[in-house]
Coordinates of C-alpha atoms and ligand atoms in Angstrom, one line a residue:
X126 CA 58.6 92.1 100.3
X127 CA 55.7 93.5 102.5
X128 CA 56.7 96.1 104.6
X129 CA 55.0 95.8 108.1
X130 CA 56.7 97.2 111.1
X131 CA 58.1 101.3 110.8
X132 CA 61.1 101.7 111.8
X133 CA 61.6 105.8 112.8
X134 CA 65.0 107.3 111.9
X135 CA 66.5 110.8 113.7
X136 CA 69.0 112.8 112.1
X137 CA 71.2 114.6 114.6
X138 CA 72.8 117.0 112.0
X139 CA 71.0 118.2 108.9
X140 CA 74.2 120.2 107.3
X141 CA 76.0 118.9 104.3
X142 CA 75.5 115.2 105.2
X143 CA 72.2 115.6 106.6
X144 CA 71.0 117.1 103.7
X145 CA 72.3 115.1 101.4
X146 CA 70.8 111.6 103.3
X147 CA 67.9 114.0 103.6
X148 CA 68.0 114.1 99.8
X149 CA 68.5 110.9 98.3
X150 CA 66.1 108.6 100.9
X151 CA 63.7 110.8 99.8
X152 CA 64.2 109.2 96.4
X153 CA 65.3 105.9 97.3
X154 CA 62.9 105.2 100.0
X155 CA 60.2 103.5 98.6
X156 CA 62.7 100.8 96.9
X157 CA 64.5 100.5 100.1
X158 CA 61.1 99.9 102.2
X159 CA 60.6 97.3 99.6
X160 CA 63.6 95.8 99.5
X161 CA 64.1 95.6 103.5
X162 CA 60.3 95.1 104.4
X163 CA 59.9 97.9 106.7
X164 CA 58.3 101.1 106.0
X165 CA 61.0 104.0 106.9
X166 CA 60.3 107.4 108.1
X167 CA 62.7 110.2 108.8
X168 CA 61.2 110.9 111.7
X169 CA 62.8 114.2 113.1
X170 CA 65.9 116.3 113.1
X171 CA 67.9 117.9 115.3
X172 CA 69.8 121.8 114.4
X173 CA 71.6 124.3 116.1
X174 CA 69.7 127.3 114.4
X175 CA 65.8 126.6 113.5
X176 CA 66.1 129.6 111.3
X177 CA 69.0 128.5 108.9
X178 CA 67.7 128.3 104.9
X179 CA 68.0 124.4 104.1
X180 CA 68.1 123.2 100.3
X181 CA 66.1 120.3 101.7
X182 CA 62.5 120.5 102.5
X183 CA 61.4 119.5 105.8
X184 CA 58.3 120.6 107.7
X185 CA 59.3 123.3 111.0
X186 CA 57.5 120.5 113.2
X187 CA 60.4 118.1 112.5
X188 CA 63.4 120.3 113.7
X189 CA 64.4 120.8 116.8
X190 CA 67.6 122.4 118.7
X191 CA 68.2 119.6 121.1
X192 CA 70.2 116.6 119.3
X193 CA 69.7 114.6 122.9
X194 CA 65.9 114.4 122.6
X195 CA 66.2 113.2 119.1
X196 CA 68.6 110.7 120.6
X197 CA 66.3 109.8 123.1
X198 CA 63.0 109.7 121.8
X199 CA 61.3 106.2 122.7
X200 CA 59.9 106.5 119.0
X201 CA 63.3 106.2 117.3
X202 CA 65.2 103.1 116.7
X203 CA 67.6 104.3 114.6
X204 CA 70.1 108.1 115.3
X205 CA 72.1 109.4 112.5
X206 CA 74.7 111.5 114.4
X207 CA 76.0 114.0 111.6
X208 CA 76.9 117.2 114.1
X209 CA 80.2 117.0 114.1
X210 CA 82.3 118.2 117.1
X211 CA 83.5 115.3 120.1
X212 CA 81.8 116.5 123.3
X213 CA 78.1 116.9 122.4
X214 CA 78.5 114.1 119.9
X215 CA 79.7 111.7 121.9
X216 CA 76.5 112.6 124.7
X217 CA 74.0 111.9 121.8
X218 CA 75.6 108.7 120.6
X219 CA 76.1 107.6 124.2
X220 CA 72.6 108.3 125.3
X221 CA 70.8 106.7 122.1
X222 CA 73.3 103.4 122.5
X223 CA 72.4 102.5 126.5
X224 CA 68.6 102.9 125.3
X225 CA 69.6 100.4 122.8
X226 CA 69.3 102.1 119.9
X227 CA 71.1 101.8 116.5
X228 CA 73.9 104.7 116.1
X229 CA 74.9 105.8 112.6
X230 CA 77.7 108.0 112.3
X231 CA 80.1 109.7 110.0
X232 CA 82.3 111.4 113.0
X233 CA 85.7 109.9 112.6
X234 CA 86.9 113.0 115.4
X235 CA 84.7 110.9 117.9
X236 CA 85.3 107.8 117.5
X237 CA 88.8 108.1 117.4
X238 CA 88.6 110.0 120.7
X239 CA 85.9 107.5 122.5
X240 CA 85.8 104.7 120.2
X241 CA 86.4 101.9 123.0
X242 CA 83.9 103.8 125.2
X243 CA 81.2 103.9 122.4
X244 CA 81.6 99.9 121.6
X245 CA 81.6 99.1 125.3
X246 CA 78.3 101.3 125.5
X247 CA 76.9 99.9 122.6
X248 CA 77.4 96.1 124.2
X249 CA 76.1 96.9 127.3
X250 CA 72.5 98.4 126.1
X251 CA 72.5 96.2 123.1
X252 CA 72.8 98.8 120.8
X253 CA 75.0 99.1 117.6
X254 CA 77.2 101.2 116.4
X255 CA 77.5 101.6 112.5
X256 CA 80.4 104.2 110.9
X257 CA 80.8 103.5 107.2
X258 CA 80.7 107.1 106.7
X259 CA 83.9 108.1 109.1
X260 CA 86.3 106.8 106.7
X261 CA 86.8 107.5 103.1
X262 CA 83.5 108.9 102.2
X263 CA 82.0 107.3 99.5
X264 CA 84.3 104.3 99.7
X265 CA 82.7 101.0 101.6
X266 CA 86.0 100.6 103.1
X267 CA 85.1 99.3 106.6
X268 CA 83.0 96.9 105.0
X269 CA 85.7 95.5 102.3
X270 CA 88.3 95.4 105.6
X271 CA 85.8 93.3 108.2
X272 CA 83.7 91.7 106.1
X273 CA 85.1 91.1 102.5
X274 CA 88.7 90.8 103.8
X275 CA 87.6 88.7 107.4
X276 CA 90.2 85.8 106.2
X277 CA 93.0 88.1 106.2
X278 CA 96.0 90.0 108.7
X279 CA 97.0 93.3 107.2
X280 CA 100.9 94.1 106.9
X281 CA 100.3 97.8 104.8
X282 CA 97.5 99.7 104.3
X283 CA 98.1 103.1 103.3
X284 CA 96.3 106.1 100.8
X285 CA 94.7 109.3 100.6
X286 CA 92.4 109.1 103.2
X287 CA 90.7 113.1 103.4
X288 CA 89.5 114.5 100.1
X289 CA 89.6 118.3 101.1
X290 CA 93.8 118.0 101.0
X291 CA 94.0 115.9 98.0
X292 CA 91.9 118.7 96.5
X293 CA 94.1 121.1 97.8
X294 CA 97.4 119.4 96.7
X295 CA 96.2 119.0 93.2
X296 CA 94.6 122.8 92.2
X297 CA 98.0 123.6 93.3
X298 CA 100.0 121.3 91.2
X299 CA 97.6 121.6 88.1
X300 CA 96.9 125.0 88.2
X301 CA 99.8 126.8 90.1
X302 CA 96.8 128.2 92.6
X303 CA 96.9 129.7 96.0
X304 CA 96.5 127.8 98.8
X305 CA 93.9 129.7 100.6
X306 CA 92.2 130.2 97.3
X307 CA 91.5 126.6 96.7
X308 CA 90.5 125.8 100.2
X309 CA 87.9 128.2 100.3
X310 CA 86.7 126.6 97.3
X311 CA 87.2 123.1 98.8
X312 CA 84.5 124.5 101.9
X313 CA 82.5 126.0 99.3
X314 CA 81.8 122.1 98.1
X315 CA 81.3 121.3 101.1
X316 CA 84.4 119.2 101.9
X317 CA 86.3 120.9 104.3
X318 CA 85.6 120.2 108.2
X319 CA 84.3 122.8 109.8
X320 CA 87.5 123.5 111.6
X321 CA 89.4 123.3 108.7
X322 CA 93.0 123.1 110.4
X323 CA 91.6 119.2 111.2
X324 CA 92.1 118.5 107.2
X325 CA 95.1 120.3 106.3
X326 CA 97.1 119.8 110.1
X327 CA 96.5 116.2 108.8
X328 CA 94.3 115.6 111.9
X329 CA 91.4 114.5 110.3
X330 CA 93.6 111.7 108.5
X331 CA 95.1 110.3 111.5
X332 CA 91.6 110.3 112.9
X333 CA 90.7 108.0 110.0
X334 CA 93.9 106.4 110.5
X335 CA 93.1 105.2 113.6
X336 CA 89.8 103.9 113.2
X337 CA 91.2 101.8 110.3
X338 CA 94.5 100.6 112.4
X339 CA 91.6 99.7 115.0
X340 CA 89.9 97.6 112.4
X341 CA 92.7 95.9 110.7
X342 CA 94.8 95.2 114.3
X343 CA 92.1 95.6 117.0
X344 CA 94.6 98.6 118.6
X345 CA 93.3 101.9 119.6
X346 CA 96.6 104.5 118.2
X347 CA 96.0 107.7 119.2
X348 CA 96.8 110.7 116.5
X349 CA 99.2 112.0 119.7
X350 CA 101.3 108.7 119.1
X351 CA 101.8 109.2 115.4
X352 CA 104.0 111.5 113.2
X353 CA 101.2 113.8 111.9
X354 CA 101.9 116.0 109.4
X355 CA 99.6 118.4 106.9
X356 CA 100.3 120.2 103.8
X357 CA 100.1 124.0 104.8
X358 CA 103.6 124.2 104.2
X359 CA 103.9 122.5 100.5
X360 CA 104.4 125.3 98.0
X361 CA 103.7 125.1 93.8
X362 CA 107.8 124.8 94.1
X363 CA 107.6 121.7 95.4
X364 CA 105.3 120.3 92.9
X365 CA 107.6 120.8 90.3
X366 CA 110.7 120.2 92.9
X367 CA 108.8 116.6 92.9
X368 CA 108.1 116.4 89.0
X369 CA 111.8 116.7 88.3
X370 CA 112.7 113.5 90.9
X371 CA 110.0 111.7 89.7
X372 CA 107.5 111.8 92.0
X373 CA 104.0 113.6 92.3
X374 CA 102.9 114.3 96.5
X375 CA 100.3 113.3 98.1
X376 CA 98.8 112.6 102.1
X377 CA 99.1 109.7 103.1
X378 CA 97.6 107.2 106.3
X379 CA 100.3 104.7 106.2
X380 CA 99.7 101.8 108.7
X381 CA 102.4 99.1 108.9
X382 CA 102.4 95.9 111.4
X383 CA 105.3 93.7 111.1
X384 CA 104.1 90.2 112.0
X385 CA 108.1 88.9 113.0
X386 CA 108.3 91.9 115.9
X387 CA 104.3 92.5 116.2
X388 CA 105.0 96.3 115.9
X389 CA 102.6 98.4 114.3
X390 CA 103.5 101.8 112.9
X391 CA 100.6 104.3 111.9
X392 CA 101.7 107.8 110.4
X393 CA 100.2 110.7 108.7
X394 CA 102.4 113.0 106.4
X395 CA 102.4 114.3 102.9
X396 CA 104.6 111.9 100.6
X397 CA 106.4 111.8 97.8
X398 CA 104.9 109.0 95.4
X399 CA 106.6 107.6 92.2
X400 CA 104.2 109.4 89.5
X401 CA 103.2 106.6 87.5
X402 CA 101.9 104.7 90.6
X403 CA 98.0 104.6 90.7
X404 CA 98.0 106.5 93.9
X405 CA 99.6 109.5 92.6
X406 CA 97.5 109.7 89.6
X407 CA 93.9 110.0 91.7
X408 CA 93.1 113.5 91.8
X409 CA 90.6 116.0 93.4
X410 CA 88.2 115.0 95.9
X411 CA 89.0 111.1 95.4
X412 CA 90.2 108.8 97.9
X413 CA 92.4 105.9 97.2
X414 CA 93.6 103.0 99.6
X415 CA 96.1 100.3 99.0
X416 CA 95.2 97.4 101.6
X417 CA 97.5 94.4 101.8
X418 CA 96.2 91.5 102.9
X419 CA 98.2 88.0 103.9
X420 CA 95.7 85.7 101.7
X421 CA 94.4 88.4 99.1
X422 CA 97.3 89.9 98.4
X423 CA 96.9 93.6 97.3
X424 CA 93.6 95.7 96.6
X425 CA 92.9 98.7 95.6
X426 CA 89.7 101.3 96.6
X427 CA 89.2 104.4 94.7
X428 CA 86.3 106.8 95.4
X429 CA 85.1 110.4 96.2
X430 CA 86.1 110.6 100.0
X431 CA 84.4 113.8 100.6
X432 CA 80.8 115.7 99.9
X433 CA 77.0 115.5 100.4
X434 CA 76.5 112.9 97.9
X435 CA 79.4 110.5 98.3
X436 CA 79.2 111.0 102.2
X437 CA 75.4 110.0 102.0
X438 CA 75.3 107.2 100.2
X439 CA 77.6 105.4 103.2
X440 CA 75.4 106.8 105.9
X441 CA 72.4 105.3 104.0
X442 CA 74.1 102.0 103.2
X443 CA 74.2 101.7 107.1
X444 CA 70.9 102.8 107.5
X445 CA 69.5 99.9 105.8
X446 CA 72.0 97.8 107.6
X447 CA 70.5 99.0 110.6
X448 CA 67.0 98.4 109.2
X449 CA 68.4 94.5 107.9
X450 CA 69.4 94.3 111.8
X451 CA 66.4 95.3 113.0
X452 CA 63.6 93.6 110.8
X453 CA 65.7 90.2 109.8
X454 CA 68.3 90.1 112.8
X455 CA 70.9 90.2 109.5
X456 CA 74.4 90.9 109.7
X457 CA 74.8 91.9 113.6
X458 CA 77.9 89.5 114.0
X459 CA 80.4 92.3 112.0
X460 CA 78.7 95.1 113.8
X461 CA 80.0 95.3 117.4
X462 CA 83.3 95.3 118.7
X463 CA 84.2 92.1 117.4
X464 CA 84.4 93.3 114.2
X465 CA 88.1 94.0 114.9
X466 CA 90.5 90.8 115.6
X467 CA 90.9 90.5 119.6
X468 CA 94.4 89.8 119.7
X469 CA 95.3 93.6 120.8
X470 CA 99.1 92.1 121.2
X471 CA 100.6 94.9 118.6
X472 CA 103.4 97.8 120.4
X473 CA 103.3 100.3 118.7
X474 CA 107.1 101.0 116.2
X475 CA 108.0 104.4 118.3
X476 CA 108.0 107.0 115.8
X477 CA 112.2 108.1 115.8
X478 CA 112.6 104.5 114.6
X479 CA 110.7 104.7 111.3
X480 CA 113.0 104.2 108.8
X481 CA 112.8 105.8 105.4
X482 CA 114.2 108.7 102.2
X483 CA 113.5 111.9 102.2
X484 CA 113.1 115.3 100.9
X485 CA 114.4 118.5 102.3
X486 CA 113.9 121.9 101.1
X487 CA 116.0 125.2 102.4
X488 CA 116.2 128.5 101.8
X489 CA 119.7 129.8 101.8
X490 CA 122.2 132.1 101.4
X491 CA 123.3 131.7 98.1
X492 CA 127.3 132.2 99.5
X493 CA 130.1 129.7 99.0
X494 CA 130.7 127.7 101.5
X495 CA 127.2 127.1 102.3
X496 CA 126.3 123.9 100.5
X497 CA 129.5 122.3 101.6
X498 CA 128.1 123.4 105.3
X499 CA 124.8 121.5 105.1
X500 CA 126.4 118.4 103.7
X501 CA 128.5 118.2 106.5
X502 CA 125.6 118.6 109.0
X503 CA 124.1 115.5 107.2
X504 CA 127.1 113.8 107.0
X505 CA 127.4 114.4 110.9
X506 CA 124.1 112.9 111.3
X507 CA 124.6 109.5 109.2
X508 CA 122.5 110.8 106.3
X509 CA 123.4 110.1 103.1
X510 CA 122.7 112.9 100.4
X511 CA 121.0 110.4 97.3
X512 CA 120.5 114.2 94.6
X513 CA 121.1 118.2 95.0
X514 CA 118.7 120.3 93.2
X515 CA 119.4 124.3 94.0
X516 CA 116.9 127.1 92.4
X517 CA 117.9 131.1 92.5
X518 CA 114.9 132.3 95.0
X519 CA 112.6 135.4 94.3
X520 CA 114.2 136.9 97.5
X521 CA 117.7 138.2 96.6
X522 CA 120.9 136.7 97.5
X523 CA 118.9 133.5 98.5
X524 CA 118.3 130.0 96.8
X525 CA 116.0 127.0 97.1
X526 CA 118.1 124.1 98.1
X527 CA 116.7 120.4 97.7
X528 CA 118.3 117.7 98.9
X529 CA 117.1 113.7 99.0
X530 CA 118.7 111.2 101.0
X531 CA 119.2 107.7 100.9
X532 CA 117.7 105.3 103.8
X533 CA 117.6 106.6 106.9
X534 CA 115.8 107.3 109.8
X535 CA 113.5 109.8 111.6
X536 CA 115.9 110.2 114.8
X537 CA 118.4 111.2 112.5
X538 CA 116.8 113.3 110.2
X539 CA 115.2 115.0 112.6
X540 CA 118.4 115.9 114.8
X541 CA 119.7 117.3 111.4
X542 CA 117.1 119.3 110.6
X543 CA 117.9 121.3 113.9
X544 CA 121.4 122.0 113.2
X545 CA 120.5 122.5 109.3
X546 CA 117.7 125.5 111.1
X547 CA 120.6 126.9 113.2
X548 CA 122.8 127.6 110.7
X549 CA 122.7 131.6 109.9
X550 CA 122.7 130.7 106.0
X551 CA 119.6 129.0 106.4
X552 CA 116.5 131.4 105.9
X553 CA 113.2 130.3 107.3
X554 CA 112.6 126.6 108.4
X555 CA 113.2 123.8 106.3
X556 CA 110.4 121.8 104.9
X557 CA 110.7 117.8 105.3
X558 CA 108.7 115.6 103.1
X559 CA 108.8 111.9 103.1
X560 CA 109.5 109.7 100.2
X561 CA 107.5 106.6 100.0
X562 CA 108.1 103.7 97.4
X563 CA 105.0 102.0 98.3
X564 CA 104.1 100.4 95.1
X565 CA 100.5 100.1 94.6
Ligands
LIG37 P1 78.0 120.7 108.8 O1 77.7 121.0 107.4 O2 78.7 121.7 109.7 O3 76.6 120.2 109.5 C1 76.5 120.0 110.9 C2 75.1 120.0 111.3 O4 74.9 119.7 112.7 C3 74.3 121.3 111.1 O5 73.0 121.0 110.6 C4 74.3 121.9 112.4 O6 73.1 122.7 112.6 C5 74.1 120.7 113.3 N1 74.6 120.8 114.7 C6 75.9 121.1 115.0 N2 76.0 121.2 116.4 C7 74.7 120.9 116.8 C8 74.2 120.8 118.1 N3 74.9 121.0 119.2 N4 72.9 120.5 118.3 C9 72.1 120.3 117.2 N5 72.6 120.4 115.9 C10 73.9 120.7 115.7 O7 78.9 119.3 108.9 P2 78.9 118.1 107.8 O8 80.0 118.5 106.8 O9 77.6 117.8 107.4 O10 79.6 117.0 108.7 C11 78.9 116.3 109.7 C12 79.7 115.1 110.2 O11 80.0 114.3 109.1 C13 81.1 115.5 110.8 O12 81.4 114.6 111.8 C14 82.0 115.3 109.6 O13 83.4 115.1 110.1 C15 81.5 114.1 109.0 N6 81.8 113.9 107.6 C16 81.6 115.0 106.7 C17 81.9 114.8 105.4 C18 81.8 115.8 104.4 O14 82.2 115.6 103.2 N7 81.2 117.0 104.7 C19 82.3 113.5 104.9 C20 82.4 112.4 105.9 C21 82.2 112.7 107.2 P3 72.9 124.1 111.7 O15 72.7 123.6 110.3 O16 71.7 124.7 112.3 O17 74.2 124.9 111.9
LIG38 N1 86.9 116.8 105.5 C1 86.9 115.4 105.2 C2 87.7 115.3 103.9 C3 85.5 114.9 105.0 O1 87.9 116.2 103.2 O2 88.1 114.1 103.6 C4 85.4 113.5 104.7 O3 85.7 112.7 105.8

């Protein structure tokens, strides 16, 4: 195709993403201009220190300290927001959408946060807001779950939705290492946000979370009205804790809408998964999503979630979306707002309801008396003890006491978790991990 109108492209960010879309247009720009029939130029980029050392090359005359003038700069119809961070973010993306512009972004923190706002912006200038990048890295998953899956209502989706933690969780398992070891490793590769207490706090899954709960029931959950939970508490203990039951532990999004009741239930928290389930066999950086659809049944999506070059091939795949919508008028009806189903009527399951097994792990005082004392405490509290598994502990006089439980639910696991933390034999706070038999 002959390429006849430019289309100018501004990169608010040029860190790992940046860099990385920096990188591979560079390569892939000639067969894109071709393809789309529209010459392409990466026009300028905004930084917060002009000084840095980049691995890409780009002329000084490009860069520039303020991201709002990239965003807008008459000459640009298209603004790649890759900062980071909700406040200044959500000024750039604001600014370049009432101008009309096209907004590409990989900041799940902000849209979660101003996601109506943004949409509602982005109708009333006529601009268009495109966010492959915010969930699941690599993975096209907003484009399998409103586009390839339009015919379809969602009753589970659930997975590993940040790479950093699955990273994290499996070092540890495969290698016994550290915690902090391995996630200054997983920052080294450029996975980790840059507050990194929004991976492993689990925020940065529930922010994901919501955008897909968005997309799949048109309902804005905020991470405040889920159960979110990270893994800076998991030990190499519980690994092999896990092994011995049969399960491997992973974080999991899991977002449930029960069509009878229209409730919808969206939680973040590390899992216990039966081992041989594909979920708990994808490793390291990968991604993985289950989504259950009504016609389609189930599908699966497997992919690096994290990193320059995953992360860039999404923002890129919406940049020539952007250029399609621009030059051909292609594709704009999955682009806007619409592209989540209107009907909004979903209440959200309140969280002590959630029913489900668990896992809880104590330290104690390895007296008698004292495991008869927390199986009355469970007892008390309707919850039904399903396996014991007690450990001596490095500490003397203590032991590592696991209990699972048969079906219950939050309210009451939670209310005896407090009484099992007041007893005097029990040492430190108890860990609570879910179990989830999910299937695939
Ligand atoms: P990063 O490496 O920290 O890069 C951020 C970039 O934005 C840097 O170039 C920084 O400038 C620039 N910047 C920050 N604040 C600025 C401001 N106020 N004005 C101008 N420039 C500013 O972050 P990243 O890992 O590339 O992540 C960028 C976004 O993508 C985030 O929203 C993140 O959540 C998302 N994301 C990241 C990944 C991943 O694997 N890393 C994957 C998916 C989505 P300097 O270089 O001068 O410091
Ligand atoms: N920190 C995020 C992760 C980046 O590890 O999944 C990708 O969104």
């Amino acid at each position: 195709m002959r390429a006849s109108r430019t289309l100018n492209i501004g990169l608010c960010g040029l860190g790992t993403v940046g860099q990385g879309v920096w990188k591979h247009f560079g390569r892939l720009r000639a067969d894109l201009e071709s393809r789309l029939g529209a010459r392409i130029s990466l026009h300028r980029a905004a930084v917060r220190d002009l000084g840095k050392a980049r691995a890409v090359r780009i002329a000084r005359s490009k860069l520039t300290t303020d991201a709002l003038a990239v965003a807008t700069d008459p000459d640009i119809q298209i603004v790649c927001e890759l900062m980071g961070g909700v406040e200044t973010a959500r000024r750039v993306t604001l600014a370049a959408l009432t101008r009309g512009k096209i907004v590409v972004s990989a900041n799940k923190a902000l849209i979660c946060a101003h996601g109506a706002e943004i949409f509602a912006a982005a109708r009333r200038g006529g601009g268009h807001f495109l966010f492959e990048a915010s969930v699941a890295g690599g993975i096209p998953l907003i484009k399998a779950v409103r586009e390839g899956l339009v015919a379809n209502r969602f009753p589970r989706i659930y997975g590993i939705l940040n790479g950093t933690c699955n990273y994290i969780l499996t070092k540890m398992e495969e290698l016994d290492a550290p915690y902090a070891s391995v996630l200054a490793e997983a920052k080294r590769l450029g996975y980790a946000e840059a507050e990194e207490a929004l991976d492993v706090e689990g925020w940065d899954t529930a922010h994901k979370a919501s955008i897909l709960a968005w997309l799949a029931h048109g309902v804005w959950v905020r991470p405040e009205q889920m159960i979110v939970e990270g893994i800076e508490r998991i030990t190499p203990a519980d690994f092999v804790n896990a092994e011995a039951l049969g399960y491997g532990i992973k974080l999991l999004a899991i977002i449930t809408r029960d069509f009878d009741t229209d409730q919808i239930c969206v939680r973040v928290h590390p899992t216990l998964l039966p081992r041989d389930s594909v979920i708990a066999r994808v490793s390291g950086v990968y991604n993985a999503i289950s989504v259950t659809g009504d016609v389609v049944g189930t599908t699966l999506y497997i992919g690096r979630g994290a990193g320059q070059d995953a992360t860039a091939s999404a923002v890129i795949s919406d940049i020539a979306d952007a250029v399609a919508l621009l030059v051909h008028g292609k594709g704009a009806q999955f682009m806007g707002e619409e592209t989540a189903p209107a009907d909004g009527r979903a209440r959200l399951m309140p969280p002590e309801r959630i029913r489900g097994r668990y896992y809880v792990r104590l330290t104690v005082a390895d007296l008698p008396g004292v495991l008869a004392r927390v199986a009355t405490i469970m007892a008390r509290n309707r919850m039904s003890i399903a396996s014991v598994i007690q450990h001596p502990c490095d500490r003397e006089g203590t032991a590592s006491l696991v209990l699972t439980t048969h079906e219950s639910d939050e309210r009451s696991m939670r209310s005896a978790l407090r009484a099992l933390a007041r007893l005097s034999s029990v040492r430190g706070e108890p860990l609570l991990l879910r179990i989830g038999d999910l299937g695939d």
